[in-house]
PDB file of C-alpha atoms in Angstrom:
ATOM      1  CA  MET A  16       0.754  -7.012 -17.236  1.00 63.00           C
ATOM      2  CA  ASN A  17      -2.906  -6.044 -17.668  1.00 75.00           C
ATOM      3  CA  GLN A  18      -3.933  -9.623 -16.970  1.00 84.00           C
ATOM      4  CA  TRP A  19      -1.830  -9.583 -13.810  1.00 82.00           C
ATOM      5  CA  PHE A  20      -3.571  -6.394 -12.597  1.00 76.00           C
ATOM      6  CA  GLU A  21      -6.963  -7.893 -13.380  1.00 82.00           C
ATOM      7  CA  ARG A  22      -6.149 -11.106 -11.518  1.00 84.00           C
ATOM      8  CA  LEU A  23      -4.864  -9.161  -8.536  1.00 81.00           C
ATOM      9  CA  THR A  24      -7.859  -6.861  -8.205  1.00 79.00           C
ATOM     10  CA  GLU A  25     -10.354  -9.649  -8.836  1.00 83.00           C
ATOM     11  CA  GLN A  26      -8.810 -12.153  -6.431  1.00 83.00           C
ATOM     12  CA  VAL A  27      -8.346  -9.615  -3.631  1.00 81.00           C
ATOM     13  CA  ALA A  28     -11.894  -8.293  -4.064  1.00 78.00           C
ATOM     14  CA  LEU A  29     -13.313 -11.832  -3.909  1.00 79.00           C
ATOM     15  CA  ALA A  30     -11.252 -12.953  -0.902  1.00 82.00           C
ATOM     16  CA  HIS A  31     -13.342 -13.716   2.168  1.00 82.00           C
ATOM     17  CA  ASP A  32     -10.619 -13.673   4.798  1.00 86.00           C
ATOM     18  CA  GLU A  33      -7.201 -12.276   5.607  1.00 88.00           C
ATOM     19  CA  ALA A  34      -5.389 -15.565   4.959  1.00 90.00           C
ATOM     20  CA  THR A  35      -6.730 -15.685   1.394  1.00 89.00           C
ATOM     21  CA  VAL A  36      -5.734 -12.069   0.729  1.00 88.00           C
ATOM     22  CA  LYS A  37      -2.243 -12.716   2.116  1.00 91.00           C
ATOM     23  CA  ALA A  38      -1.765 -15.884   0.041  1.00 91.00           C
ATOM     24  CA  THR A  39      -2.955 -14.062  -3.086  1.00 89.00           C
ATOM     25  CA  LEU A  40      -0.631 -11.112  -2.489  1.00 90.00           C
ATOM     26  CA  GLU A  41       2.341 -13.401  -1.783  1.00 92.00           C
ATOM     27  CA  LYS A  42       1.786 -15.401  -4.971  1.00 91.00           C
ATOM     28  CA  LEU A  43       1.053 -12.531  -7.342  1.00 88.00           C
ATOM     29  CA  SER A  44       3.800 -10.286  -5.942  1.00 89.00           C
ATOM     30  CA  ARG A  45       6.347 -13.045  -6.473  1.00 91.00           C
ATOM     31  CA  GLU A  46       5.064 -13.660 -10.023  1.00 89.00           C
ATOM     32  CA  ALA A  47       5.588  -9.980 -10.861  1.00 87.00           C
ATOM     33  CA  GLY A  48       9.065  -9.895  -9.315  1.00 89.00           C
ATOM     34  CA  PHE A  49       8.231  -7.793  -6.252  1.00 89.00           C
ATOM     35  CA  GLY A  50       9.901  -8.601  -2.954  1.00 89.00           C
ATOM     36  CA  ALA A  51       7.397  -6.839  -0.735  1.00 93.00           C
ATOM     37  CA  TYR A  52       3.744  -5.906  -0.644  1.00 91.00           C
ATOM     38  CA  ALA A  53       1.344  -3.936   1.523  1.00 91.00           C
ATOM     39  CA  TYR A  54      -2.433  -4.073   1.376  1.00 88.00           C
ATOM     40  CA  LEU A  55      -4.291  -1.342   3.222  1.00 84.00           C
ATOM     41  CA  ASN A  56      -8.039  -1.252   3.610  1.00 80.00           C
ATOM     42  CA  LEU A  57      -8.806   2.179   5.008  1.00 71.00           C
ATOM     43  CA  GLN A  58     -12.436   2.505   5.974  1.00 71.00           C
ATOM     44  CA  ALA A  59     -13.754   5.241   8.240  1.00 64.00           C
ATOM     45  CA  GLU A  60     -14.494   2.739  11.001  1.00 72.00           C
ATOM     46  CA  THR A  61     -11.565   0.315  10.608  1.00 74.00           C
ATOM     47  CA  GLN A  62      -8.096  -0.002   9.154  1.00 74.00           C
ATOM     48  CA  THR A  63      -6.745  -3.338   7.985  1.00 81.00           C
ATOM     49  CA  ALA A  64      -3.170  -3.986   6.920  1.00 86.00           C
ATOM     50  CA  ILE A  65      -1.750  -7.131   5.375  1.00 91.00           C
ATOM     51  CA  SER A  66       1.921  -6.863   4.528  1.00 93.00           C
ATOM     52  CA  ASN A  67       5.259  -8.576   4.521  1.00 95.00           C
ATOM     53  CA  TYR A  68       6.998  -5.315   5.473  1.00 95.00           C
ATOM     54  CA  ASP A  69       9.130  -5.391   8.616  1.00 96.00           C
ATOM     55  CA  VAL A  70       6.873  -5.783  11.677  1.00 95.00           C
ATOM     56  CA  GLU A  71       8.584  -2.858  13.417  1.00 97.00           C
ATOM     57  CA  TRP A  72       7.716  -0.585  10.464  1.00 96.00           C
ATOM     58  CA  GLN A  73       4.111  -1.790  10.450  1.00 94.00           C
ATOM     59  CA  GLN A  74       3.757  -1.046  14.176  1.00 94.00           C
ATOM     60  CA  ARG A  75       5.324   2.387  13.799  1.00 95.00           C
ATOM     61  CA  TYR A  76       3.107   3.180  10.789  1.00 93.00           C
ATOM     62  CA  PHE A  77      -0.088   2.601  12.780  1.00 89.00           C
ATOM     63  CA  GLU A  78       1.131   3.943  16.134  1.00 93.00           C
ATOM     64  CA  LYS A  79       2.079   7.237  14.480  1.00 93.00           C
ATOM     65  CA  SER A  80      -1.028   7.292  12.241  1.00 90.00           C
ATOM     66  CA  TYR A  81       1.137   7.598   9.144  1.00 91.00           C
ATOM     67  CA  ALA A  82      -1.827   6.826   6.878  1.00 88.00           C
ATOM     68  CA  LEU A  83      -2.842  10.457   7.505  1.00 89.00           C
ATOM     69  CA  ILE A  84       0.367  11.860   5.957  1.00 90.00           C
ATOM     70  CA  ASP A  85       1.480   9.048   3.635  1.00 92.00           C
ATOM     71  CA  PRO A  86       1.580  10.608   0.139  1.00 89.00           C
ATOM     72  CA  VAL A  87       1.020   7.201  -1.459  1.00 91.00           C
ATOM     73  CA  VAL A  88      -2.240   6.731   0.466  1.00 90.00           C
ATOM     74  CA  ARG A  89      -3.344  10.250  -0.427  1.00 88.00           C
ATOM     75  CA  ASN A  90      -2.612   9.687  -4.129  1.00 89.00           C
ATOM     76  CA  ALA A  91      -4.403   6.330  -4.061  1.00 89.00           C
ATOM     77  CA  ARG A  92      -7.530   8.015  -2.729  1.00 85.00           C
ATOM     78  CA  ASP A  93      -7.411  10.607  -5.505  1.00 87.00           C
ATOM     79  CA  GLN A  94      -6.619   8.290  -8.420  1.00 84.00           C
ATOM     80  CA  LEU A  95      -8.461   5.382  -9.947  1.00 78.00           C
ATOM     81  CA  GLU A  96      -5.439   3.951 -11.750  1.00 85.00           C
ATOM     82  CA  ALA A  97      -2.243   2.201 -10.721  1.00 86.00           C
ATOM     83  CA  PHE A  98       0.774   4.466 -10.250  1.00 90.00           C
ATOM     84  CA  ALA A  99       4.474   4.177  -9.494  1.00 91.00           C
ATOM     85  CA  TRP A 100       6.052   6.119  -6.642  1.00 89.00           C
ATOM     86  CA  SER A 101       9.426   6.682  -4.990  1.00 89.00           C
ATOM     87  CA  ASN A 102      10.532   8.292  -1.760  1.00 82.00           C
ATOM     88  CA  GLU A 103      12.788  10.870  -3.364  1.00 76.00           C
ATOM     89  CA  ALA A 104      12.386  13.949  -1.210  1.00 64.00           C
ATOM     90  CA  SER A 105      11.394  17.172  -2.858  1.00 66.00           C
ATOM     91  CA  LEU A 106      12.032  20.680  -1.565  1.00 68.00           C
ATOM     92  CA  ARG A 107       8.306  21.339  -1.936  1.00 79.00           C
ATOM     93  CA  MET A 108       7.530  18.427   0.378  1.00 81.00           C
ATOM     94  CA  SER A 109       6.775  19.181   4.025  1.00 86.00           C
ATOM     95  CA  LYS A 110       9.375  18.282   6.642  1.00 88.00           C
ATOM     96  CA  GLU A 111       6.876  15.816   8.098  1.00 88.00           C
ATOM     97  CA  ARG A 112       6.629  13.947   4.789  1.00 87.00           C
ATOM     98  CA  ARG A 113      10.390  14.028   4.204  1.00 86.00           C
ATOM     99  CA  ASN A 114      10.847  12.482   7.656  1.00 90.00           C
ATOM    100  CA  PHE A 115       8.199   9.870   6.862  1.00 91.00           C
ATOM    101  CA  TYR A 116       9.968   8.877   3.647  1.00 90.00           C
ATOM    102  CA  GLY A 117      13.294   8.812   5.502  1.00 91.00           C
ATOM    103  CA  GLU A 118      11.903   6.425   8.105  1.00 94.00           C
ATOM    104  CA  ALA A 119      10.331   4.204   5.442  1.00 94.00           C
ATOM    105  CA  GLY A 120      13.679   4.121   3.637  1.00 93.00           C
ATOM    106  CA  GLU A 121      15.358   2.830   6.795  1.00 95.00           C
ATOM    107  CA  PHE A 122      13.164  -0.261   6.387  1.00 96.00           C
ATOM    108  CA  GLY A 123      13.974  -0.642   2.695  1.00 94.00           C
ATOM    109  CA  ILE A 124      10.755   0.972   1.454  1.00 94.00           C
ATOM    110  CA  ARG A 125      11.902   3.334  -1.279  1.00 92.00           C
ATOM    111  CA  SER A 126       9.662   2.805  -4.296  1.00 92.00           C
ATOM    112  CA  GLY A 127       6.726   0.784  -5.479  1.00 91.00           C
ATOM    113  CA  ILE A 128       3.574   0.467  -7.453  1.00 90.00           C
ATOM    114  CA  THR A 129       0.210   1.212  -5.899  1.00 90.00           C
ATOM    115  CA  ILE A 130      -3.034  -0.183  -7.236  1.00 85.00           C
ATOM    116  CA  PRO A 131      -6.133   1.492  -5.782  1.00 84.00           C
ATOM    117  CA  ILE A 132      -9.007  -0.971  -5.565  1.00 75.00           C
ATOM    118  CA  LYS A 133     -12.364   0.718  -5.196  1.00 70.00           C
ATOM    119  CA  THR A 134     -15.114  -1.220  -3.504  1.00 61.00           C
ATOM    120  CA  GLY A 135     -18.799  -0.499  -3.037  1.00 53.00           C
ATOM    121  CA  PHE A 136     -20.052   2.921  -1.961  1.00 45.00           C
ATOM    122  CA  GLY A 137     -16.853   4.654  -3.100  1.00 47.00           C
ATOM    123  CA  ARG A 138     -14.710   2.942  -0.489  1.00 47.00           C
ATOM    124  CA  MET A 139     -11.154   1.839  -1.014  1.00 45.00           C
TER     125      MET A 139
END
C-alpha cells in the first residue's frame, strides 16, 4: 500500500492539467478498490475540484461553501499523513456538521481515506 500512496502523490503532484489528474485518480482509485474519489486543491485564491462524486453533490458543496465546515478538509489541513474517516455523527459535533454529513450520506458519501498532499510554500 505504501507504493500505491507514493505513486498517487507523485503522479498527482507531477500532473500538468486536470485531465491527467482525473485519469490518474480514476486508475489508482480502481486499483485500490475504491468506487469514488475527490481531489480538492484549496488555495487562498482558487479552489479546484476533480471528482467522480454525483454532480449535484459537487454543485451543492461549492454553492454552500462546505469546504469551510467539512471536517475532512479541516483534518487534512492539520495532518501530514493519510487518515480514514466516516460520517458517523457524534453528540459533540455541531448541528451544522451533522447536517453536512447527513447530506453527504444522501449521495453515498459515508467514509473514505484522505491523503493530504502538501505542495510548495505550505499549500495543500
